Amino acid sequence: MKRIILTGASSGIGKATASLLIAQGNRVCLLSRSIGMEHRDSGREIAMRCDVRDYASVQSVSDRLKKEWGGVDVLINNAGLGYFDSVLNGKIEEWHNMFDTNVKGLLNCIHAFLPDLISSGGHILNIGSVASHQVFPNSGVYCATKHAVFAISEAIRLELPDKVRVTTISPGSVNTPFIRSTSNEEMLKQYKDYFAAGLSPEAVAQQILHAINAPEESVITEIIIRPNRRMK
């Protein structure tokens, strides 16, 4: 049984991952800033409202779990969002929101939980994207945030190889509410069907579980998973 923190747990990849982790007998703390998740504790599952952009909120979760669980073993940085728009027409508040959530939020969680993860010889899983390695039109700023996620994972791998394991999970398009954040109606129409034909959240969750359950002698540093378009 592992003690696991999962951000962005209320929908999509996070919700699918939570179901798998709990079914395997782990203790999972589900963090989300949506759907009114106040505090729920079933013994195996704790759900709390937490905005990863707010460091004080993340630190309070860390402090609480240190008292109640004695620390954590796995941190899954899944919270993230994206907006499709051109560089010319992109909204500055959307650019900032992507960096605040996808990069600063991830850093807030790493900073708050890293001491406990080092103590437990734990594992950090950062949800990147194929956009961690490639820049696509109409999503350049989003791609920049996912490049940053990959770089942060690599920095941890290089600096703390004997302290924690770190894995980047890099999916292609996934059929989740992700696309609904886009406020540009033309872009939303253009990409909606593409994402609907993408991976299921469960397919990505299975890869997260695979990385967590890898033998202790090994470290899966990255998993890139794309939809099988031949099956669509």
XYZ file of N, CA, C and O in Angstrom, residues 53 81 83 90-105 141 145:
84
model
N -2.325 26.351 -7.401
C -1.698 27.658 -7.654
C -1.413 28.408 -6.355
O -0.649 29.379 -6.343
N -4.238 22.572 -17.488
C -5.253 23.026 -18.432
C -4.579 23.611 -19.662
O -3.372 23.869 -19.672
N -5.442 26.144 -23.422
C -6.325 26.926 -24.282
C -5.733 26.940 -25.683
O -4.549 27.230 -25.855
N -4.040 35.239 -28.803
C -4.116 34.675 -27.464
C -4.375 35.718 -26.395
O -3.926 36.861 -26.490
N -5.104 35.312 -25.362
C -5.443 36.216 -24.258
C -4.394 36.090 -23.161
O -4.059 34.979 -22.729
N -3.913 37.227 -22.679
C -2.831 37.213 -21.696
C -3.253 36.496 -20.419
O -2.457 35.777 -19.802
N -4.523 36.624 -20.028
C -4.974 35.953 -18.800
C -4.962 34.432 -18.982
O -4.704 33.698 -18.022
N -5.215 33.956 -20.191
C -5.156 32.522 -20.440
C -3.712 32.033 -20.443
O -3.421 30.948 -19.929
N -2.814 32.809 -21.018
C -1.384 32.448 -20.964
C -0.915 32.326 -19.518
O -0.246 31.376 -19.138
N -1.277 33.335 -18.709
C -0.861 33.330 -17.303
C -1.476 32.154 -16.557
O -0.804 31.512 -15.739
N -2.736 31.867 -16.837
C -3.408 30.768 -16.138
C -2.750 29.429 -16.450
O -2.588 28.574 -15.562
N -2.327 29.240 -17.710
C -1.639 27.997 -18.055
C -0.325 27.858 -17.299
O -0.011 26.793 -16.770
N 0.452 28.923 -17.236
C 1.725 28.840 -16.505
C 1.498 28.718 -15.011
O 2.211 27.964 -14.326
N 0.508 29.440 -14.487
C 0.241 29.372 -13.048
C -0.177 27.967 -12.624
O 0.215 27.492 -11.546
N -0.963 27.282 -13.439
C -1.447 25.942 -13.098
C -0.447 24.861 -13.489
O -0.037 24.040 -12.665
N -0.048 24.864 -14.755
C 0.759 23.761 -15.292
C 2.191 23.749 -14.790
O 2.801 22.677 -14.671
N 2.735 24.934 -14.511
C 4.141 25.018 -14.086
C 4.253 25.416 -12.615
O 4.819 24.680 -11.802
N 3.704 26.563 -12.255
C 3.827 27.002 -10.862
C 3.097 26.055 -9.911
O 3.580 25.764 -8.814
N 1.933 25.562 -10.324
C 1.204 24.619 -9.474
C 1.992 23.348 -9.253
O 2.052 22.821 -8.137
N 1.924 28.378 -26.299
C 2.163 28.666 -24.882
C 1.903 27.423 -24.048
O 2.653 27.114 -23.105
N 4.538 25.286 -21.550
C 4.350 24.818 -20.165
C 4.718 23.336 -20.043
O 5.290 22.920 -19.038
